Amino acid sequence: MKKLLYFDNWHAPQKITRFDRYLGECGLEVDVRRTNDGEFDIDATDYCGVYVSPSFDGAYDDLPWIHRLHDVLGNLGGAGLPMLGLCFGSQVLASALVGRDQVFVRPDREKGFGSIRLTPPAHADALTKGLPPEMPVFHWHGDEVKAGHDDIVVLADSEGCGNQIWSWSKGPVWGVQPHPEFDREGLIAWFADNRAQFEAAGFRHAELVAGAHDSDAAFGLLRNFVDYVSM
């Protein structure tokens, strides 16, 4: 079976997430590439799909690795590989495949737990099928992917964000804005490892820890993606 290409976009190594553990349990071979370190030497034919991780950087940032990631994702999208991006991963996929103007800076950061709600197209989509119409999940984003484009199908939104989950009209590519990859334990570790970033944005560490909980329903998005690329 072909491998899953895993673009790790963090500035520094992070503790493994619930999704990382799930990939190991599935027996799917994973090829992790540290994009900040320029690990882009790949052959698309080796892979069954691509996961594009979050990052504290922005899809529009003028950094060599982000420019290179745009090029690589454009090529992988053209090759028809299934791809899923979370948070920054969603934004950089939209930027690479739809247009650099698709990502914008929000007037305020969406943060903390909140519900996302599926749109009518979601009921027939491979990523969102079988999921409840509304799901609580952790949010942390100051950037967002525009909803109004012919190549973007919005699969979920929320009261404060018009595009929480989207699919690409030209191939099996999805972007997920919130963070279903963490369980409660993983969130607490993430908060601790990146405490300075969270506190700079106005969060108190104790409040974050107290509010952390599992996002079991939303984790179904990641299960569905793994099922899709494993077919």
Short mmCIF file of C-alpha atoms in Angstrom, two decimals:
data_model
loop_
_atom_site.label_atom_id
_atom_site.label_comp_id
_atom_site.label_asym_id
_atom_site.label_seq_id
_atom_site.Cartn_x
_atom_site.Cartn_y
_atom_site.Cartn_z
CA MET A 1 0.00 0.00 0.00
CA LYS A 2 1.18 3.53 -0.72
CA LYS A 3 2.18 5.91 2.06
CA LEU A 4 0.47 8.99 3.47
CA LEU A 5 2.57 12.12 2.96
CA TYR A 6 2.47 14.20 6.15
CA PHE A 7 3.62 17.83 5.87
CA ASP A 8 4.59 18.91 9.40
CA ASN A 9 4.46 22.73 9.28
CA TRP A 10 5.24 23.52 12.92
CA HIS A 11 8.16 25.79 13.77
CA ALA A 12 9.33 23.27 16.39
CA PRO A 13 8.51 19.61 17.11
CA GLN A 14 5.14 19.11 18.81
CA LYS A 15 3.83 16.23 20.91
CA ILE A 16 1.88 13.62 19.00
CA THR A 17 -1.85 14.21 18.60
CA ARG A 18 -4.84 11.91 18.69
CA PHE A 19 -4.69 11.89 14.89
CA ASP A 20 -1.03 10.82 14.93
CA ARG A 21 -1.90 7.92 17.21
CA TYR A 22 -4.83 6.97 15.01
CA LEU A 23 -2.59 6.83 11.95
CA GLY A 24 -0.31 4.43 13.81
CA GLU A 25 -3.23 2.26 14.87
CA CYS A 26 -4.52 2.07 11.29
CA GLY A 27 -1.25 0.60 10.09
CA LEU A 28 -0.99 3.26 7.39
CA GLU A 29 2.65 4.02 6.61
CA VAL A 30 3.32 7.72 7.10
CA ASP A 31 6.13 9.77 5.56
CA VAL A 32 6.60 12.90 7.71
CA ARG A 33 8.31 15.89 6.10
CA ARG A 34 9.42 18.93 8.12
CA THR A 35 8.60 21.78 5.78
CA ASN A 36 10.40 24.39 7.91
CA ASP A 37 13.55 22.37 7.26
CA GLY A 38 12.97 22.23 3.49
CA GLU A 39 12.05 18.53 3.29
CA PHE A 40 10.28 18.62 -0.08
CA ASP A 41 12.09 15.98 -2.14
CA ILE A 42 9.09 13.76 -2.98
CA ASP A 43 7.59 11.69 -5.77
CA ALA A 44 3.78 11.99 -5.93
CA THR A 45 3.41 8.42 -7.19
CA ASP A 46 4.66 7.10 -3.82
CA TYR A 47 1.61 8.36 -1.92
CA CYS A 48 -2.07 7.60 -1.43
CA GLY A 49 -2.82 11.02 0.06
CA VAL A 50 -1.45 14.12 1.77
CA TYR A 51 -2.03 15.65 5.20
CA VAL A 52 -1.08 19.33 5.66
CA SER A 53 -0.67 20.24 9.32
CA PRO A 54 -1.39 23.49 11.18
CA SER A 55 1.27 26.14 11.85
CA PHE A 56 1.59 29.39 13.77
CA ASP A 57 2.71 31.03 10.49
CA GLY A 58 0.37 32.40 7.82
CA ALA A 59 -0.18 31.14 4.28
CA TYR A 60 0.75 34.64 3.03
CA ASP A 61 4.00 34.92 5.02
CA ASP A 62 7.09 35.65 2.95
CA LEU A 63 9.10 32.61 4.03
CA PRO A 64 11.02 30.31 1.66
CA TRP A 65 9.39 27.14 2.96
CA ILE A 66 5.89 28.58 2.52
CA HIS A 67 6.62 29.59 -1.07
CA ARG A 68 7.97 26.10 -1.74
CA LEU A 69 4.96 24.49 -0.07
CA HIS A 70 2.64 26.45 -2.38
CA ASP A 71 4.46 25.07 -5.42
CA VAL A 72 4.47 21.49 -4.14
CA LEU A 73 0.78 21.52 -3.18
CA GLY A 74 -0.12 22.94 -6.57
CA ASN A 75 1.69 20.04 -8.24
CA LEU A 76 0.12 17.45 -5.94
CA GLY A 77 -3.34 18.88 -6.57
CA GLY A 78 -2.71 18.69 -10.30
CA ALA A 79 -1.71 15.04 -9.87
CA GLY A 80 -5.09 14.32 -8.27
CA LEU A 81 -3.80 13.23 -4.85
CA PRO A 82 -6.36 13.43 -2.02
CA MET A 83 -5.30 16.14 0.44
CA LEU A 84 -6.54 17.37 3.79
CA GLY A 85 -5.32 20.53 5.53
CA LEU A 86 -6.07 21.71 9.06
CA CYS A 87 -6.08 25.40 10.04
CA PHE A 88 -2.93 26.79 8.31
CA GLY A 89 -3.06 23.63 6.20
CA SER A 90 -6.55 24.56 5.00
CA GLN A 91 -5.46 28.10 4.25
CA VAL A 92 -2.31 27.20 2.34
CA LEU A 93 -4.23 24.62 0.27
CA ALA A 94 -6.77 27.28 -0.71
CA SER A 95 -3.98 29.73 -1.47
CA ALA A 96 -2.05 27.21 -3.60
CA LEU A 97 -4.99 25.71 -5.50
CA VAL A 98 -7.55 28.51 -5.73
CA GLY A 99 -5.60 31.76 -5.38
CA ARG A 100 -3.41 33.77 -3.06
CA ASP A 101 -6.28 36.19 -2.44
CA GLN A 102 -8.44 33.46 -0.90
CA VAL A 103 -6.90 33.84 2.57
CA PHE A 104 -7.66 36.93 4.62
CA VAL A 105 -6.88 38.22 8.11
CA ARG A 106 -9.94 38.27 10.33
CA PRO A 107 -10.78 41.42 12.32
CA ASP A 108 -10.71 39.24 15.44
CA ARG A 109 -9.36 35.79 16.29
CA GLU A 110 -11.83 32.92 16.62
CA LYS A 111 -10.66 31.03 19.69
CA GLY A 112 -11.88 28.48 22.18
CA PHE A 113 -14.57 25.85 21.83
CA GLY A 114 -17.49 26.47 19.53
CA SER A 115 -19.82 24.52 17.27
CA ILE A 116 -19.59 24.15 13.52
CA ARG A 117 -22.65 23.24 11.46
CA LEU A 118 -22.77 21.25 8.25
CA THR A 119 -24.20 22.73 5.05
CA PRO A 120 -26.46 20.74 2.65
CA PRO A 121 -23.57 19.67 0.34
CA ALA A 122 -21.83 18.06 3.32
CA HIS A 123 -24.29 15.18 3.52
CA ALA A 124 -23.00 13.67 0.27
CA ASP A 125 -19.32 14.50 0.72
CA ALA A 126 -16.74 11.81 1.54
CA LEU A 127 -15.16 13.87 4.33
CA THR A 128 -18.32 14.84 6.20
CA LYS A 129 -20.68 11.93 5.52
CA GLY A 130 -22.23 10.32 8.58
CA LEU A 131 -21.31 13.19 10.89
CA PRO A 132 -23.83 15.04 13.09
CA PRO A 133 -25.24 18.30 11.73
CA GLU A 134 -23.51 20.30 14.49
CA MET A 135 -20.23 19.52 16.28
CA PRO A 136 -18.23 21.27 19.02
CA VAL A 137 -14.50 21.68 18.32
CA PHE A 138 -11.57 23.85 19.36
CA HIS A 139 -10.87 26.98 17.29
CA TRP A 140 -7.68 28.99 17.01
CA HIS A 141 -7.36 31.13 13.91
CA GLY A 142 -6.78 34.73 12.98
CA ASP A 143 -6.84 33.93 9.25
CA GLU A 144 -9.67 32.47 7.21
CA VAL A 145 -10.46 31.08 3.74
CA LYS A 146 -13.01 33.08 1.77
CA ALA A 147 -16.27 31.27 1.15
CA GLY A 148 -17.31 32.88 -2.14
CA HIS A 149 -15.46 31.16 -4.98
CA ASP A 150 -16.67 28.77 -7.69
CA ASP A 151 -13.87 26.30 -6.89
CA ILE A 152 -14.72 26.16 -3.18
CA VAL A 153 -17.68 24.22 -1.81
CA VAL A 154 -18.44 25.16 1.79
CA LEU A 155 -19.25 22.03 3.82
CA ALA A 156 -19.52 23.67 7.26
CA ASP A 157 -19.76 27.13 8.74
CA SER A 158 -20.45 28.74 12.10
CA GLU A 159 -21.92 31.88 13.55
CA GLY A 160 -18.59 33.69 13.34
CA CYS A 161 -16.95 32.02 10.33
CA GLY A 162 -18.43 31.51 6.87
CA ASN A 163 -16.04 28.71 5.91
CA GLN A 164 -15.15 26.14 8.57
CA ILE A 165 -14.80 23.19 6.17
CA TRP A 166 -14.48 23.31 2.39
CA SER A 167 -13.80 21.04 -0.54
CA TRP A 168 -12.14 21.79 -3.86
CA SER A 169 -14.37 21.48 -6.92
CA LYS A 170 -11.51 20.15 -9.08
CA GLY A 171 -10.35 17.20 -6.99
CA PRO A 172 -10.39 15.35 -3.65
CA VAL A 173 -9.00 18.18 -1.52
CA TRP A 174 -10.44 19.44 1.77
CA GLY A 175 -9.68 22.19 4.24
CA VAL A 176 -10.76 22.14 7.91
CA GLN A 177 -10.38 25.39 9.85
CA PRO A 178 -10.70 24.19 13.50
CA HIS A 179 -8.68 21.53 15.36
CA PRO A 180 -10.35 18.10 15.56
CA GLU A 181 -6.92 16.40 15.74
CA PHE A 182 -6.63 16.92 19.51
CA ASP A 183 -8.26 15.09 22.39
CA ARG A 184 -8.32 16.72 25.84
CA GLU A 185 -4.88 15.40 26.78
CA GLY A 186 -3.42 16.59 23.49
CA LEU A 187 -4.92 20.05 23.83
CA ILE A 188 -3.45 20.48 27.31
CA ALA A 189 -0.01 19.45 26.02
CA TRP A 190 -0.35 21.84 23.06
CA PHE A 191 -1.31 24.70 25.35
CA ALA A 192 1.67 23.99 27.61
CA ASP A 193 4.23 23.63 24.81
CA ASN A 194 3.10 26.86 23.15
CA ARG A 195 2.06 28.82 26.22
CA ALA A 196 3.68 32.09 25.10
CA GLN A 197 1.74 32.17 21.82
CA PHE A 198 -1.59 31.53 23.52
CA GLU A 199 -1.05 34.02 26.32
CA ALA A 200 0.06 36.69 23.83
CA ALA A 201 -3.35 36.29 22.20
CA GLY A 202 -5.16 36.90 25.47
CA PHE A 203 -5.69 33.39 26.83
CA ARG A 204 -4.94 32.45 30.41
CA HIS A 205 -3.31 29.04 30.64
CA ALA A 206 -5.47 27.84 33.54
CA GLU A 207 -8.64 28.76 31.69
CA LEU A 208 -7.51 26.91 28.60
CA VAL A 209 -6.77 23.77 30.58
CA ALA A 210 -10.08 23.96 32.45
CA GLY A 211 -12.02 24.25 29.19
CA ALA A 212 -10.24 21.50 27.29
CA HIS A 213 -12.30 18.49 26.24
CA ASP A 214 -12.43 15.85 23.53
CA SER A 215 -13.94 16.60 20.12
CA ASP A 216 -15.14 13.08 19.40
CA ALA A 217 -17.72 13.95 16.75
CA ALA A 218 -15.41 16.27 14.81
CA PHE A 219 -12.65 13.64 14.89
CA GLY A 220 -14.87 11.73 12.47
CA LEU A 221 -13.59 14.08 9.76
CA LEU A 222 -10.11 12.60 10.15
CA ARG A 223 -11.40 9.03 10.24
CA ASN A 224 -13.28 9.65 7.01
CA PHE A 225 -10.16 11.04 5.34
CA VAL A 226 -8.07 8.04 6.36
CA ASP A 227 -10.80 5.72 5.08
CA TYR A 228 -10.83 7.60 1.78
CA VAL A 229 -7.09 7.41 1.15
CA SER A 230 -6.97 3.77 2.30
CA MET A 231 -9.45 2.55 -0.32
#
